[in-house]
mmCIF file of C-alpha atoms in Angstrom:
data_model
loop_
_atom_site.group_PDB
_atom_site.id
_atom_site.type_symbol
_atom_site.label_atom_id
_atom_site.label_comp_id
_atom_site.label_asym_id
_atom_site.label_seq_id
_atom_site.Cartn_x
_atom_site.Cartn_y
_atom_site.Cartn_z
ATOM 1 C CA UNK A 1 -0.006 -0.002 -0.007
ATOM 2 C CA UNK A 2 1.314 3.400 -0.954
ATOM 3 C CA UNK A 3 1.918 5.711 1.975
ATOM 4 C CA UNK A 4 1.491 8.827 -0.148
ATOM 5 C CA UNK A 5 -1.181 7.580 -2.547
ATOM 6 C CA UNK A 6 -3.659 6.599 0.141
ATOM 7 C CA UNK A 7 -4.082 10.175 1.405
ATOM 8 C CA UNK A 8 -6.814 12.123 -0.423
ATOM 9 C CA UNK A 9 -5.954 15.503 -1.960
ATOM 10 C CA UNK A 10 -7.852 18.290 -0.110
ATOM 11 C CA UNK A 11 -9.426 20.915 -2.357
ATOM 12 C CA UNK A 12 -9.256 24.390 -0.760
ATOM 13 C CA UNK A 13 -11.962 27.035 -1.111
ATOM 14 C CA UNK A 14 -11.727 28.957 -4.381
ATOM 15 C CA UNK A 15 -10.436 25.970 -6.366
ATOM 16 C CA UNK A 16 -12.724 24.072 -8.726
ATOM 17 C CA UNK A 17 -11.630 20.483 -9.492
ATOM 18 C CA UNK A 18 -13.365 18.418 -12.185
ATOM 19 C CA UNK A 19 -12.748 14.710 -12.768
ATOM 20 C CA UNK A 20 -13.969 13.505 -16.187
ATOM 21 C CA UNK A 21 -12.820 9.949 -16.725
ATOM 22 C CA UNK A 22 -9.029 10.081 -16.905
ATOM 23 C CA UNK A 23 -8.935 13.888 -17.278
ATOM 24 C CA UNK A 24 -8.468 15.934 -14.062
ATOM 25 C CA UNK A 25 -8.816 19.724 -14.299
ATOM 26 C CA UNK A 26 -8.095 22.253 -11.538
ATOM 27 C CA UNK A 27 -9.149 25.878 -11.896
ATOM 28 C CA UNK A 28 -8.319 28.590 -9.389
ATOM 29 C CA UNK A 29 -7.523 32.275 -9.000
ATOM 30 C CA UNK A 30 -4.056 31.923 -10.577
ATOM 31 C CA UNK A 31 -4.976 29.831 -13.606
ATOM 32 C CA UNK A 32 -6.106 26.466 -14.904
ATOM 33 C CA UNK A 33 -4.200 23.188 -15.178
ATOM 34 C CA UNK A 34 -5.216 19.782 -16.456
ATOM 35 C CA UNK A 35 -3.725 16.291 -16.240
ATOM 36 C CA UNK A 36 -4.499 13.094 -18.107
ATOM 37 C CA UNK A 37 -4.096 10.056 -15.879
ATOM 38 C CA UNK A 38 -2.989 6.678 -17.177
ATOM 39 C CA UNK A 39 -5.588 3.920 -17.509
ATOM 40 C CA UNK A 40 -4.303 2.066 -14.432
ATOM 41 C CA UNK A 41 -5.293 4.931 -12.077
ATOM 42 C CA UNK A 42 -8.810 5.945 -11.037
ATOM 43 C CA UNK A 43 -9.494 9.402 -9.564
ATOM 44 C CA UNK A 44 -12.811 10.374 -7.950
ATOM 45 C CA UNK A 45 -14.109 13.493 -6.243
ATOM 46 C CA UNK A 46 -15.564 12.696 -2.803
ATOM 47 C CA UNK A 47 -16.571 15.245 -0.125
ATOM 48 C CA UNK A 48 -14.391 18.032 -1.517
ATOM 49 C CA UNK A 49 -11.356 15.755 -1.792
ATOM 50 C CA UNK A 50 -9.778 13.967 -4.746
ATOM 51 C CA UNK A 51 -9.236 10.289 -4.014
ATOM 52 C CA UNK A 52 -6.729 8.425 -6.182
ATOM 53 C CA UNK A 53 -6.739 4.619 -6.392
ATOM 54 C CA UNK A 54 -5.063 2.008 -8.567
ATOM 55 C CA UNK A 55 -7.438 0.274 -10.989
ATOM 56 C CA UNK A 56 -5.721 -3.107 -10.596
ATOM 57 C CA UNK A 57 -2.780 -4.792 -8.823
ATOM 58 C CA UNK A 58 -0.280 -4.441 -11.652
ATOM 59 C CA UNK A 59 3.181 -3.088 -10.904
ATOM 60 C CA UNK A 60 2.608 -0.071 -13.150
ATOM 61 C CA UNK A 61 -0.620 0.846 -11.294
ATOM 62 C CA UNK A 62 1.140 0.627 -7.923
ATOM 63 C CA UNK A 63 4.111 2.728 -9.072
ATOM 64 C CA UNK A 64 1.956 5.430 -10.663
ATOM 65 C CA UNK A 65 -0.505 5.648 -7.749
ATOM 66 C CA UNK A 66 1.496 8.048 -5.546
ATOM 67 C CA UNK A 67 2.910 9.824 -8.595
ATOM 68 C CA UNK A 68 -0.569 10.647 -9.865
ATOM 69 C CA UNK A 69 -1.693 11.784 -6.412
ATOM 70 C CA UNK A 70 1.315 14.092 -6.106
ATOM 71 C CA UNK A 71 0.760 15.577 -9.582
ATOM 72 C CA UNK A 72 -2.892 16.335 -8.700
ATOM 73 C CA UNK A 73 -1.803 17.869 -5.380
ATOM 74 C CA UNK A 74 0.759 20.069 -7.202
ATOM 75 C CA UNK A 75 -1.965 21.242 -9.609
ATOM 76 C CA UNK A 76 -4.351 22.137 -6.789
ATOM 77 C CA UNK A 77 -1.623 23.930 -4.804
ATOM 78 C CA UNK A 78 -0.395 25.723 -7.908
ATOM 79 C CA UNK A 79 -3.724 27.237 -8.932
ATOM 80 C CA UNK A 80 -4.514 28.293 -5.358
ATOM 81 C CA UNK A 81 -1.126 29.509 -3.976
ATOM 82 C CA UNK A 82 1.429 29.257 -6.763
ATOM 83 C CA UNK A 83 5.113 28.373 -6.612
ATOM 84 C CA UNK A 84 8.225 30.556 -6.234
ATOM 85 C CA UNK A 85 11.913 29.749 -6.662
ATOM 86 C CA UNK A 86 14.503 32.326 -5.657
ATOM 87 C CA UNK A 87 17.924 32.518 -7.284
ATOM 88 C CA UNK A 88 21.006 34.444 -6.110
ATOM 89 C CA UNK A 89 23.779 35.836 -8.307
ATOM 90 C CA UNK A 90 27.320 35.958 -6.858
ATOM 91 C CA UNK A 91 30.256 37.558 -8.626
ATOM 92 C CA UNK A 92 31.789 40.956 -9.328
ATOM 93 C CA UNK A 93 29.778 42.715 -12.043
ATOM 94 C CA UNK A 94 27.190 39.946 -12.267
ATOM 95 C CA UNK A 95 23.628 41.292 -12.274
ATOM 96 C CA UNK A 96 20.173 40.764 -13.749
ATOM 97 C CA UNK A 97 17.215 42.974 -14.676
ATOM 98 C CA UNK A 98 13.831 42.471 -16.315
ATOM 99 C CA UNK A 99 13.388 44.533 -19.460
ATOM 100 C CA UNK A 100 9.952 44.119 -21.037
ATOM 101 C CA UNK A 101 9.400 40.381 -21.656
ATOM 102 C CA UNK A 102 13.065 39.472 -21.274
ATOM 103 C CA UNK A 103 15.425 38.781 -18.397
ATOM 104 C CA UNK A 104 18.743 40.440 -19.191
ATOM 105 C CA UNK A 105 21.735 39.079 -17.276
ATOM 106 C CA UNK A 106 25.356 40.248 -17.185
ATOM 107 C CA UNK A 107 27.359 37.148 -16.261
ATOM 108 C CA UNK A 108 30.939 37.947 -17.225
ATOM 109 C CA UNK A 109 30.530 37.059 -20.899
ATOM 110 C CA UNK A 110 31.408 39.510 -23.685
ATOM 111 C CA UNK A 111 27.665 39.968 -24.276
ATOM 112 C CA UNK A 112 24.477 40.242 -22.203
ATOM 113 C CA UNK A 113 22.458 37.030 -21.813
ATOM 114 C CA UNK A 114 18.822 37.634 -22.810
ATOM 115 C CA UNK A 115 16.310 35.048 -21.625
ATOM 116 C CA UNK A 116 12.722 35.401 -22.964
ATOM 117 C CA UNK A 117 10.175 34.995 -20.170
ATOM 118 C CA UNK A 118 7.741 32.158 -21.028
ATOM 119 C CA UNK A 119 3.953 32.457 -20.849
ATOM 120 C CA UNK A 120 2.531 31.813 -17.352
ATOM 121 C CA UNK A 121 5.816 32.683 -15.590
ATOM 122 C CA UNK A 122 6.569 35.886 -13.667
ATOM 123 C CA UNK A 123 10.171 36.919 -13.068
ATOM 124 C CA UNK A 124 11.077 39.732 -10.646
ATOM 125 C CA UNK A 125 14.453 41.254 -9.819
ATOM 126 C CA UNK A 126 14.048 43.195 -6.575
ATOM 127 C CA UNK A 127 17.839 43.545 -6.294
ATOM 128 C CA UNK A 128 20.317 43.245 -9.176
ATOM 129 C CA UNK A 129 21.660 40.055 -7.567
ATOM 130 C CA UNK A 130 18.318 38.353 -6.787
ATOM 131 C CA UNK A 131 15.941 36.684 -9.230
ATOM 132 C CA UNK A 132 12.490 35.430 -8.237
ATOM 133 C CA UNK A 133 10.725 32.989 -10.592
ATOM 134 C CA UNK A 134 7.046 32.364 -9.852
ATOM 135 C CA UNK A 135 3.996 30.803 -11.498
ATOM 136 C CA UNK A 136 1.221 28.314 -11.023
ATOM 137 C CA UNK A 137 2.767 25.299 -12.842
ATOM 138 C CA UNK A 138 5.402 23.701 -10.603
ATOM 139 C CA UNK A 139 7.109 21.911 -13.478
ATOM 140 C CA UNK A 140 7.441 25.042 -15.587
ATOM 141 C CA UNK A 141 8.693 27.176 -12.665
ATOM 142 C CA UNK A 142 11.379 24.609 -11.861
ATOM 143 C CA UNK A 143 12.388 24.269 -15.528
ATOM 144 C CA UNK A 144 12.747 28.050 -16.012
ATOM 145 C CA UNK A 145 14.794 28.381 -12.800
ATOM 146 C CA UNK A 146 17.065 25.514 -13.916
ATOM 147 C CA UNK A 147 17.570 27.088 -17.379
ATOM 148 C CA UNK A 148 18.508 30.451 -15.798
ATOM 149 C CA UNK A 149 20.900 28.704 -13.398
ATOM 150 C CA UNK A 150 22.383 26.783 -16.332
ATOM 151 C CA UNK A 151 23.816 29.946 -17.870
ATOM 152 C CA UNK A 152 26.441 30.241 -15.105
ATOM 153 C CA UNK A 153 26.492 27.484 -12.501
ATOM 154 C CA UNK A 154 28.272 28.304 -9.221
ATOM 155 C CA UNK A 155 31.933 27.343 -9.254
ATOM 156 C CA UNK A 156 33.597 25.834 -6.137
ATOM 157 C CA UNK A 157 36.593 28.184 -5.711
ATOM 158 C CA UNK A 158 35.053 31.635 -5.364
ATOM 159 C CA UNK A 159 31.364 30.708 -5.520
ATOM 160 C CA UNK A 160 30.710 32.871 -8.574
ATOM 161 C CA UNK A 161 27.597 32.114 -10.602
ATOM 162 C CA UNK A 162 23.834 31.690 -10.210
ATOM 163 C CA UNK A 163 22.615 29.429 -7.410
ATOM 164 C CA UNK A 164 19.317 28.562 -5.759
ATOM 165 C CA UNK A 165 18.644 30.462 -2.544
ATOM 166 C CA UNK A 166 18.590 27.236 -0.525
ATOM 167 C CA UNK A 167 21.642 25.717 -2.272
ATOM 168 C CA UNK A 168 25.004 25.527 -0.526
ATOM 169 C CA UNK A 169 28.113 25.495 -2.726
ATOM 170 C CA UNK A 170 30.862 23.235 -1.483
ATOM 171 C CA UNK A 171 33.977 25.362 -1.522
ATOM 172 C CA UNK A 172 37.411 24.063 -2.450
ATOM 173 C CA UNK A 173 40.761 25.337 -1.258
ATOM 174 C CA UNK A 174 42.876 27.015 -3.941
ATOM 175 C CA UNK A 175 46.329 25.858 -4.940
ATOM 176 C CA UNK A 176 49.143 26.079 -2.448
ATOM 177 C CA UNK A 177 52.746 27.190 -2.972
#
């Protein structure tokens, strides 16, 4: 029995969840998301909660049970509260700013790095060394943050680069004489 899958997904006030066969749709104040479940998983709406169960005892049904429940929970949380990932920029002369629909970063290259902001994602730069990526789709927010970090990953000697706010960079000692 799945420890995660057996818990129903609570639906908060202000979120409308519809289950139509294998299609689950969540609509809230921030947007609308939908998910198509595999045939081995059954989702039902009971007493304001989404209950996810495996359709049979196959290995695929048991492995996808908790995964499907977590994806539905992420959809419900996303349309009601949203997700935010904060990035920090370390390095002399490294900075970022939002100009129109682009994130413009100066990362020590001979040119500015221009990253177009995708639809459904909001990027804010309160300080030149802090980037905040937010949106209602957890997958898309994480992907955008990873792409921005990928331009200049933090290096272990001076810690220069773009890192997640919660990330710790393991520092190395430089060469000795």
